[in-house]
Amino acid sequence: PDMVGVIENVGQTLPVSTQILIGLSELMRDFWWLISLAVVGLVLAGRRLLANEAIRQAWDRQKLSLPLVSRISRSSSAARYANTLSILTSSGVPLVEAMDIAANVVTNRWLRSRLAEATQRVSEGSSLRMALESVGQFPPMLLHMVGSGEASGELDTMLDRVAVYQQAEVNRVVTTLVRLFEPLMLLFMGGMVMFIIMAILLPI
């Protein structure tokens, strides 16, 4: 604002918030093209890194330990895997072959590799519950339902039920996050507006 020049000419020291606001404004005005290039470069570099299988698996494994992200990722992967496995087994596809196909619908590559190991265990004579338990990332409820399905001979039915439950869990968590996001965004925008107003009024 014009008042900034007036205050500086009088010899007054600008408040820190005003100095920050002016600095950010000048940075965006003079170097917007450099900032845009940096953002594009970071996005392209990230995509290139994730194209590497080892780095992608490490990143996917890390996602399973992040707060909230891990819960959504686990439940979503469990729902996809159980739903696909239920459809295939109810259609008469052998369990080992069904597990191999169902593992490919899981987007988390580290978890997919663990599921491949579980498939190998089943082909060697292990039960499905024990094989999935060795993965270490599936909810206990899913393991319990799979064990019950194996014991009762209704594996496809139990897998279908657990898939529905896990998908409902994903929807519930996402809905909760969206509802929390709205007031948080209002608080953030309100804080930004307050900062700008105070940065302008404080020199006066």
XYZ file of N, CA and C in Angstrom:
612
model
N 0.832 -1.207 0.000
C 0.000 0.000 0.000
C 0.868 1.260 0.000
N 0.272 2.372 -0.448
C 1.013 3.637 -0.494
C 1.476 4.072 0.878
N 0.742 3.692 1.927
C 1.098 4.124 3.276
C 2.441 3.555 3.706
N 2.853 2.437 3.111
C 4.139 1.845 3.485
C 5.266 2.804 3.154
N 5.205 3.383 1.933
C 6.233 4.353 1.547
C 6.222 5.562 2.451
N 5.023 6.018 2.846
C 4.912 7.182 3.733
C 5.559 6.891 5.078
N 5.255 5.722 5.650
C 5.795 5.361 6.960
C 7.314 5.210 6.899
N 7.805 4.611 5.811
C 9.249 4.452 5.679
C 9.947 5.806 5.534
N 9.324 6.734 4.811
C 9.915 8.061 4.649
C 9.964 8.827 5.956
N 9.009 8.584 6.818
C 8.989 9.235 8.133
C 10.079 8.665 9.023
N 10.548 7.469 8.686
C 11.611 6.858 9.481
C 11.125 5.821 10.457
N 9.849 5.426 10.339
C 9.307 4.423 11.235
C 9.733 3.022 10.790
N 9.941 2.139 11.780
C 10.260 0.745 11.477
C 8.961 -0.034 11.308
N 8.849 -0.757 10.199
C 7.630 -1.520 9.930
C 7.556 -2.739 10.847
N 6.342 -3.101 11.297
C 6.173 -4.323 12.102
C 6.636 -5.560 11.320
N 6.980 -6.598 12.072
C 7.482 -7.819 11.437
C 6.447 -8.411 10.478
N 5.157 -8.423 10.914
C 4.110 -8.998 10.060
C 4.005 -8.249 8.740
N 4.160 -6.912 8.791
C 4.093 -6.112 7.566
C 5.292 -6.399 6.673
N 6.459 -6.516 7.282
C 7.661 -6.840 6.502
C 7.523 -8.206 5.816
N 6.940 -9.165 6.541
C 6.737 -10.499 5.956
C 5.775 -10.424 4.781
N 4.670 -9.685 4.959
C 3.671 -9.563 3.898
C 4.263 -8.907 2.658
N 5.033 -7.845 2.854
C 5.655 -7.155 1.722
C 6.663 -8.067 1.038
N 7.449 -8.786 1.852
C 8.450 -9.696 1.284
C 7.818 -10.792 0.441
N 6.724 -11.377 0.972
C 6.033 -12.419 0.219
C 5.423 -11.868 -1.065
N 4.854 -10.682 -0.985
C 4.238 -10.064 -2.167
C 5.286 -9.804 -3.252
N 6.448 -9.253 -2.843
C 7.509 -8.977 -3.814
C 8.075 -10.265 -4.394
N 8.171 -11.299 -3.553
C 8.677 -12.586 -4.029
C 7.756 -13.170 -5.096
N 6.442 -13.155 -4.822
C 5.483 -13.688 -5.782
C 5.434 -12.836 -7.052
N 5.610 -11.545 -6.906
C 5.539 -10.649 -8.066
C 6.763 -10.794 -8.977
N 7.943 -10.912 -8.364
C 9.181 -10.912 -9.149
C 9.641 -12.305 -9.584
N 9.268 -13.328 -8.806
C 9.796 -14.671 -9.085
C 8.692 -15.723 -9.242
N 7.498 -15.295 -9.668
C 6.405 -16.253 -9.828
C 6.750 -17.336 -10.839
N 7.476 -16.961 -11.886
C 7.848 -17.938 -12.914
C 8.818 -18.978 -12.371
N 9.747 -18.538 -11.498
C 10.710 -19.472 -10.919
C 10.014 -20.433 -9.949
N 9.060 -19.908 -9.180
C 8.303 -20.746 -8.247
C 7.482 -21.775 -9.022
N 6.865 -21.345 -10.125
C 6.068 -22.273 -10.948
C 6.948 -23.375 -11.520
N 8.131 -23.001 -12.019
C 9.053 -24.000 -12.557
C 9.508 -24.978 -11.481
N 9.748 -24.462 -10.277
C 10.182 -25.324 -9.178
C 9.103 -26.336 -8.812
N 7.845 -25.887 -8.779
C 6.730 -26.791 -8.457
C 6.600 -27.877 -9.521
N 6.642 -27.469 -10.797
C 6.550 -28.441 -11.893
C 7.721 -29.419 -11.832
N 8.926 -28.896 -11.549
C 10.104 -29.751 -11.450
C 9.982 -30.772 -10.335
N 9.449 -30.337 -9.187
C 9.270 -31.261 -8.072
C 8.265 -32.365 -8.410
N 7.185 -31.984 -9.091
C 6.172 -32.974 -9.472
C 6.762 -34.002 -10.438
N 7.488 -33.521 -11.437
C 8.087 -34.432 -12.420
C 9.145 -35.321 -11.777
N 9.950 -34.735 -10.871
C 10.976 -35.529 -10.189
C 10.340 -36.595 -9.303
N 9.235 -36.228 -8.632
C 8.538 -37.198 -7.796
C 7.979 -38.357 -8.615
N 7.412 -38.042 -9.771
C 6.864 -39.096 -10.635
C 7.975 -40.002 -11.170
N 9.111 -39.413 -11.496
C 10.226 -40.221 -11.994
C 10.766 -41.135 -10.902
N 10.846 -40.614 -9.679
C 11.334 -41.436 -8.573
C 10.389 -42.604 -8.297
N 9.079 -42.311 -8.316
C 8.107 -43.360 -8.032
C 8.002 -44.384 -9.156
N 8.566 -44.059 -10.325
C 8.594 -45.034 -11.406
C 9.600 -46.142 -11.121
N 10.549 -45.868 -10.215
C 11.505 -46.891 -9.800
C 10.821 -47.855 -8.838
N 10.886 -49.153 -9.135
C 10.140 -50.145 -8.366
C 10.549 -50.174 -6.904
N 11.862 -50.104 -6.626
C 12.346 -50.168 -5.238
C 11.876 -48.954 -4.439
N 11.957 -47.768 -5.060
C 11.528 -46.545 -4.372
C 10.020 -46.555 -4.172
N 9.282 -47.036 -5.180
C 7.821 -47.088 -5.067
C 7.401 -48.039 -3.944
N 8.055 -49.185 -3.842
C 7.721 -50.119 -2.773
C 8.041 -49.528 -1.402
N 9.178 -48.822 -1.302
C 9.546 -48.196 -0.027
C 8.526 -47.125 0.358
N 8.075 -46.345 -0.623
C 7.078 -45.301 -0.360
C 5.740 -45.913 0.039
N 5.323 -46.969 -0.676
C 4.063 -47.629 -0.343
C 4.113 -48.257 1.044
N 5.278 -48.774 1.427
C 5.422 -49.339 2.772
C 5.341 -48.237 3.821
N 5.936 -47.080 3.512
C 5.905 -45.964 4.452
C 4.481 -45.456 4.657
N 3.668 -45.496 3.592
C 2.278 -45.027 3.705
C 1.482 -45.840 4.710
N 1.872 -47.100 4.905
C 1.152 -47.959 5.837
C 1.486 -47.654 7.295
N 2.396 -46.705 7.526
C 2.728 -46.321 8.901
C 2.365 -44.865 9.189
N 1.788 -44.169 8.207
C 1.393 -42.775 8.401
C 0.018 -42.700 9.063
N -0.167 -41.750 9.984
C -1.483 -41.613 10.626
C -2.579 -41.330 9.595
N -3.741 -41.910 9.805
C -4.919 -41.768 8.955
C -4.713 -42.375 7.568
N -3.604 -42.039 6.911
C -3.341 -42.596 5.577
C -3.250 -44.116 5.653
N -2.592 -44.614 6.698
C -2.431 -46.063 6.844
C -3.785 -46.744 7.033
N -4.658 -46.111 7.794
C -5.970 -46.706 8.046
C -6.792 -46.802 6.768
N -6.772 -45.724 5.991
C -7.510 -45.725 4.733
C -6.904 -46.720 3.748
N -5.575 -46.731 3.673
C -4.890 -47.621 2.734
C -5.134 -49.084 3.077
N -5.040 -49.429 4.364
C -5.257 -50.815 4.778
C -6.690 -51.261 4.486
N -7.650 -50.440 4.915
C -9.048 -50.815 4.734
C -9.424 -50.897 3.258
N -8.930 -49.960 2.454
C -9.228 -49.970 1.023
C -8.623 -51.199 0.350
N -7.380 -51.520 0.689
C -6.730 -52.690 0.105
C -7.426 -53.973 0.537
N -7.816 -54.039 1.817
C -8.507 -55.227 2.319
C -9.851 -55.404 1.622
N -10.575 -54.299 1.398
C -11.879 -54.376 0.732
C -11.732 -54.861 -0.703
N -10.764 -54.316 -1.423
C -10.555 -54.722 -2.816
C -10.151 -56.190 -2.907
N -9.209 -56.559 -2.058
C -8.698 -57.931 -2.104
C -9.798 -58.930 -1.754
N -10.513 -58.669 -0.654
C -11.560 -59.591 -0.211
C -12.695 -59.669 -1.225
N -13.084 -58.543 -1.802
C -14.172 -58.534 -2.774
C -13.807 -59.334 -4.025
N -12.608 -59.106 -4.541
C -12.158 -59.838 -5.736
C -12.019 -61.320 -5.442
N -11.451 -61.639 -4.269
C -11.277 -63.044 -3.905
C -12.623 -63.737 -3.737
N -13.605 -63.026 -3.191
C -14.937 -63.589 -3.010
C -15.592 -63.907 -4.351
N -15.488 -62.974 -5.294
C -16.092 -63.179 -6.619
C -15.445 -64.363 -7.330
N -14.130 -64.449 -7.258
C -13.415 -65.511 -7.969
C -13.684 -66.885 -7.368
N -13.631 -66.987 -6.028
C -13.857 -68.295 -5.393
C -15.294 -68.759 -5.577
N -16.247 -67.821 -5.544
C -17.651 -68.210 -5.756
C -17.904 -68.620 -7.198
N -17.009 -68.210 -8.114
C -17.144 -68.590 -9.525
C -16.426 -69.892 -9.843
N -15.827 -70.498 -8.816
C -15.177 -71.780 -9.020
C -13.698 -71.714 -9.342
N -13.085 -70.528 -9.256
C -11.651 -70.401 -9.521
C -10.884 -70.985 -8.338
N -9.863 -71.814 -8.587
C -9.065 -72.368 -7.483
C -8.490 -71.263 -6.611
N -8.363 -71.542 -5.304
C -7.987 -70.515 -4.343
C -6.640 -69.887 -4.664
N -5.638 -70.680 -4.980
C -4.307 -70.127 -5.251
C -4.339 -69.197 -6.459
N -5.027 -69.616 -7.502
C -5.145 -68.772 -8.693
C -5.944 -67.507 -8.386
N -7.001 -67.651 -7.575
C -7.814 -66.491 -7.194
C -7.003 -65.499 -6.372
N -6.156 -66.010 -5.476
C -5.311 -65.126 -4.675
C -4.321 -64.376 -5.539
N -3.770 -65.048 -6.522
C -2.811 -64.419 -7.424
C -3.461 -63.288 -8.213
N -4.702 -63.517 -8.674
C -5.416 -62.490 -9.432
C -5.840 -61.339 -8.510
N -6.338 -61.683 -7.307
C -6.830 -60.660 -6.373
C -5.712 -59.747 -5.898
N -4.499 -60.289 -5.792
C -3.369 -59.467 -5.339
C -3.087 -58.334 -6.316
N -3.379 -58.549 -7.593
C -3.076 -57.533 -8.610
C -4.020 -56.333 -8.563
N -5.149 -56.455 -7.855
C -6.055 -55.309 -7.759
C -5.647 -54.367 -6.624
N -4.696 -54.803 -5.783
C -4.209 -53.964 -4.684
C -3.198 -52.978 -5.250
N -3.426 -51.689 -5.041
C -2.567 -50.661 -5.632
C -1.267 -50.477 -4.872
N -1.248 -50.802 -3.572
C -0.024 -50.673 -2.783
C 0.950 -51.788 -3.182
N 2.056 -51.423 -3.792
C 2.955 -52.431 -4.370
C 3.686 -53.245 -3.299
N 4.007 -52.621 -2.173
C 4.655 -53.386 -1.110
C 3.699 -54.436 -0.553
N 2.454 -54.028 -0.359
C 1.450 -54.970 0.128
C 1.187 -56.056 -0.909
N 1.245 -55.690 -2.177
C 1.058 -56.674 -3.244
C 2.145 -57.743 -3.202
N 3.389 -57.328 -2.933
C 4.476 -58.301 -2.844
C 4.297 -59.232 -1.651
N 3.768 -58.686 -0.553
C 3.493 -59.518 0.627
C 2.365 -60.512 0.348
N 1.385 -60.087 -0.427
C 0.285 -60.979 -0.794
C 0.763 -62.096 -1.725
N 1.758 -61.784 -2.545
C 2.343 -62.818 -3.397
C 3.010 -63.898 -2.538
N 3.649 -63.468 -1.442
C 4.251 -64.428 -0.516
C 3.169 -65.261 0.175
N 2.039 -64.614 0.500
C 0.924 -65.342 1.119
C 0.358 -66.387 0.148
N 0.284 -66.034 -1.125
C -0.183 -66.987 -2.136
C 0.739 -68.199 -2.193
N 2.040 -67.930 -2.106
C 2.999 -69.024 -2.110
C 2.812 -69.939 -0.903
N 2.511 -69.342 0.255
C 2.282 -70.134 1.466
C 1.069 -71.055 1.308
N 0.005 -70.520 0.714
C -1.202 -71.327 0.514
C -0.922 -72.471 -0.453
N -0.151 -72.181 -1.501
C 0.181 -73.240 -2.473
C 1.020 -74.341 -1.835
N 1.707 -74.014 -0.724
C 2.520 -75.005 -0.019
C 1.747 -75.726 1.077
N 0.446 -75.380 1.219
C -0.394 -76.108 2.167
C -0.873 -75.317 3.362
N -0.492 -74.050 3.462
C -0.926 -73.232 4.595
C -2.392 -72.840 4.419
N -3.065 -72.559 5.534
C -4.448 -72.074 5.461
C -4.444 -70.613 5.011
N -5.571 -70.183 4.480
C -5.676 -68.798 4.000
C -5.519 -67.820 5.158
N -6.128 -68.131 6.293
C -6.027 -67.236 7.446
C -4.579 -67.054 7.880
N -3.829 -68.152 7.994
C -2.440 -68.082 8.427
C -1.590 -67.322 7.409
N -1.887 -67.530 6.137
C -1.126 -66.849 5.093
C -1.372 -65.340 5.130
N -2.637 -64.938 5.283
C -2.953 -63.511 5.340
C -2.451 -62.887 6.642
N -2.434 -63.662 7.704
C -1.918 -63.158 8.976
C -0.428 -62.858 8.872
N 0.294 -63.640 8.064
C 1.728 -63.415 7.890
C 2.018 -62.110 7.147
N 1.023 -61.594 6.409
C 1.196 -60.311 5.719
C 1.381 -59.195 6.738
N 0.632 -59.275 7.844
C 0.799 -58.320 8.940
C 0.132 -56.979 8.752
N -0.721 -56.836 7.737
C -1.343 -55.543 7.471
C -2.861 -55.595 7.406
N -3.441 -56.778 7.538
C -4.894 -56.895 7.454
C -5.526 -56.793 8.837
N -6.727 -56.191 8.929
C -7.418 -56.045 10.211
C -7.729 -57.405 10.837
N -7.696 -57.508 12.173
C -8.006 -58.780 12.846
C -9.385 -59.321 12.496
N -10.351 -58.415 12.274
C -11.699 -58.852 11.943
C -11.707 -59.629 10.628
N -10.929 -59.169 9.651
C -10.857 -59.863 8.369
C -10.272 -61.260 8.557
N -9.216 -61.354 9.349
C -8.585 -62.653 9.595
C -9.550 -63.602 10.293
N -10.307 -63.057 11.242
C -11.281 -63.887 11.962
C -12.378 -64.389 11.027
N -12.876 -63.514 10.173
C -13.940 -63.901 9.234
C -13.429 -64.935 8.232
N -12.189 -64.757 7.768
C -11.606 -65.724 6.839
C -11.464 -67.081 7.509
N -11.008 -67.092 8.771
C -10.883 -68.341 9.507
C -12.221 -69.024 9.689
N -13.252 -68.223 9.993
C -14.594 -68.788 10.156
C -15.120 -69.341 8.836
N -14.837 -68.626 7.742
C -15.283 -69.084 6.433
C -14.618 -70.386 6.022
N -13.344 -70.515 6.331
C -12.634 -71.762 6.016
C -13.189 -72.926 6.825
N -13.490 -72.675 8.100
C -13.981 -73.740 8.972
C -15.395 -74.177 8.596
N -16.222 -73.224 8.144
C -17.617 -73.532 7.836
C -17.850 -73.875 6.365
N -16.833 -73.684 5.538
C -16.998 -73.941 4.112
C -17.721 -72.838 3.374
N -17.831 -71.658 3.984
C -18.505 -70.523 3.358
C -17.534 -69.354 3.195
N -16.375 -69.651 2.653
C -15.328 -68.642 2.539
C -15.748 -67.472 1.669
N -16.380 -67.761 0.521
C -16.758 -66.676 -0.382
C -17.776 -65.738 0.263
N -18.715 -66.301 1.050
C -19.715 -65.470 1.741
C -19.058 -64.576 2.780
N -18.149 -65.149 3.556
C -17.453 -64.377 4.587
C -16.584 -63.286 3.965
N -15.935 -63.598 2.854
C -15.107 -62.599 2.174
C -15.957 -61.450 1.655
N -17.140 -61.774 1.155
C -18.039 -60.725 0.669
C -18.483 -59.824 1.812
N -18.787 -60.418 2.964
C -19.212 -59.617 4.119
C -18.096 -58.703 4.601
N -16.879 -59.248 4.673
C -15.772 -58.450 5.179
C -15.401 -57.348 4.183
N -15.597 -57.603 2.879
C -15.325 -56.575 1.877
C -16.296 -55.402 2.045
N -17.564 -55.720 2.274
C -18.572 -54.673 2.486
C -18.244 -53.864 3.744
N -17.847 -54.558 4.809
C -17.523 -53.880 6.059
C -16.311 -52.963 5.893
N -15.264 -53.463 5.230
C -14.048 -52.667 5.055
C -14.298 -51.450 4.171
N -15.124 -51.604 3.141
C -15.439 -50.460 2.285
C -16.245 -49.417 3.046
N -17.158 -49.886 3.909
C -17.918 -48.953 4.756
C -16.988 -48.218 5.711
N -15.963 -48.914 6.204
C -14.986 -48.276 7.090
C -14.221 -47.181 6.354
N -13.833 -47.452 5.106
C -13.137 -46.442 4.308
C -14.033 -45.220 4.100
N -15.287 -45.464 3.737
C -16.227 -44.365 3.507
C -16.441 -43.545 4.777
N -16.495 -44.225 5.916
C -16.708 -43.514 7.175
C -15.523 -42.611 7.509
N -14.309 -43.123 7.340
C -13.111 -42.337 7.654
C -12.997 -41.141 6.711
N -13.234 -41.377 5.413
C -13.132 -40.295 4.434
C -14.185 -39.219 4.701
N -15.401 -39.649 5.022
C -16.472 -38.694 5.326
C -16.118 -37.849 6.547
N -15.546 -38.486 7.573
C -15.134 -37.760 8.775
C -14.056 -36.734 8.443
N -13.083 -37.117 7.618
C -12.007 -36.199 7.241
C -12.543 -35.012 6.450
N -13.500 -35.272 5.553
C -14.085 -34.187 4.767
C -14.835 -33.218 5.680
N -15.556 -33.761 6.654
C -16.291 -32.889 7.582
C -15.350 -32.073 8.446
N -14.197 -32.638 8.787
C -13.208 -31.886 9.558
C -12.490 -30.860 8.694
N -12.356 -31.161 7.411
C -11.623 -30.275 6.511
C -12.313 -28.931 6.343
N -13.638 -28.939 6.307
C -14.384 -27.699 6.072
C -14.134 -26.654 7.164
N -14.327 -26.981 8.461
C -14.033 -25.957 9.478
C -12.550 -25.610 9.561
N -11.675 -26.580 9.302
C -10.238 -26.281 9.323
C -9.868 -25.310 8.213
N -10.479 -25.476 7.048
C -10.216 -24.555 5.952
C -10.737 -23.152 6.270
N -11.904 -23.089 6.924
C -12.430 -21.783 7.329
C -11.500 -21.096 8.323
N -10.979 -21.873 9.272
C -10.043 -21.316 10.243
C -8.763 -20.840 9.556
N -8.279 -21.623 8.609
C -7.049 -21.258 7.889
C -7.244 -19.973 7.092
N -8.351 -19.910 6.342
C -8.611 -18.715 5.544
C -8.850 -17.497 6.427
N -9.561 -17.715 7.547
C -9.775 -16.613 8.490
C -8.459 -16.109 9.073
N -7.563 -17.054 9.373
C -6.250 -16.665 9.889
C -5.444 -15.889 8.863
N -5.523 -16.299 7.595
C -4.804 -15.580 6.542
C -5.335 -14.155 6.388
N -6.665 -14.018 6.390
C -7.271 -12.686 6.252
C -6.892 -11.809 7.446
N -6.924 -12.393 8.646
C -6.562 -11.633 9.853
C -5.107 -11.175 9.788
N -4.227 -12.062 9.319
C -2.809 -11.703 9.206
C -2.617 -10.535 8.245
N -3.302 -10.584 7.092
C -3.157 -9.514 6.096
C -3.690 -8.186 6.642
N -4.863 -8.244 7.291
C -5.450 -7.026 7.842
C -4.554 -6.416 8.920
N -4.048 -7.281 9.823
C -3.176 -6.770 10.893
C -1.872 -6.228 10.317
N -1.337 -6.882 9.266
C -0.102 -6.396 8.650
C -0.298 -5.023 8.022
N -1.542 -4.730 7.575
C -1.827 -3.428 6.962
C -2.136 -2.382 8.027
N -2.867 -2.784 9.095
C -3.312 -1.804 10.083
C -2.240 -1.459 11.117
N -1.373 -2.403 11.452
C -0.372 -2.157 12.489
C 0.539 -0.951 12.188
N 0.996 -0.757 10.953
C 1.821 0.434 10.692
C 1.073 1.736 10.929
N -0.230 1.734 10.714
C -1.035 2.948 10.927
C -1.051 3.307 12.400
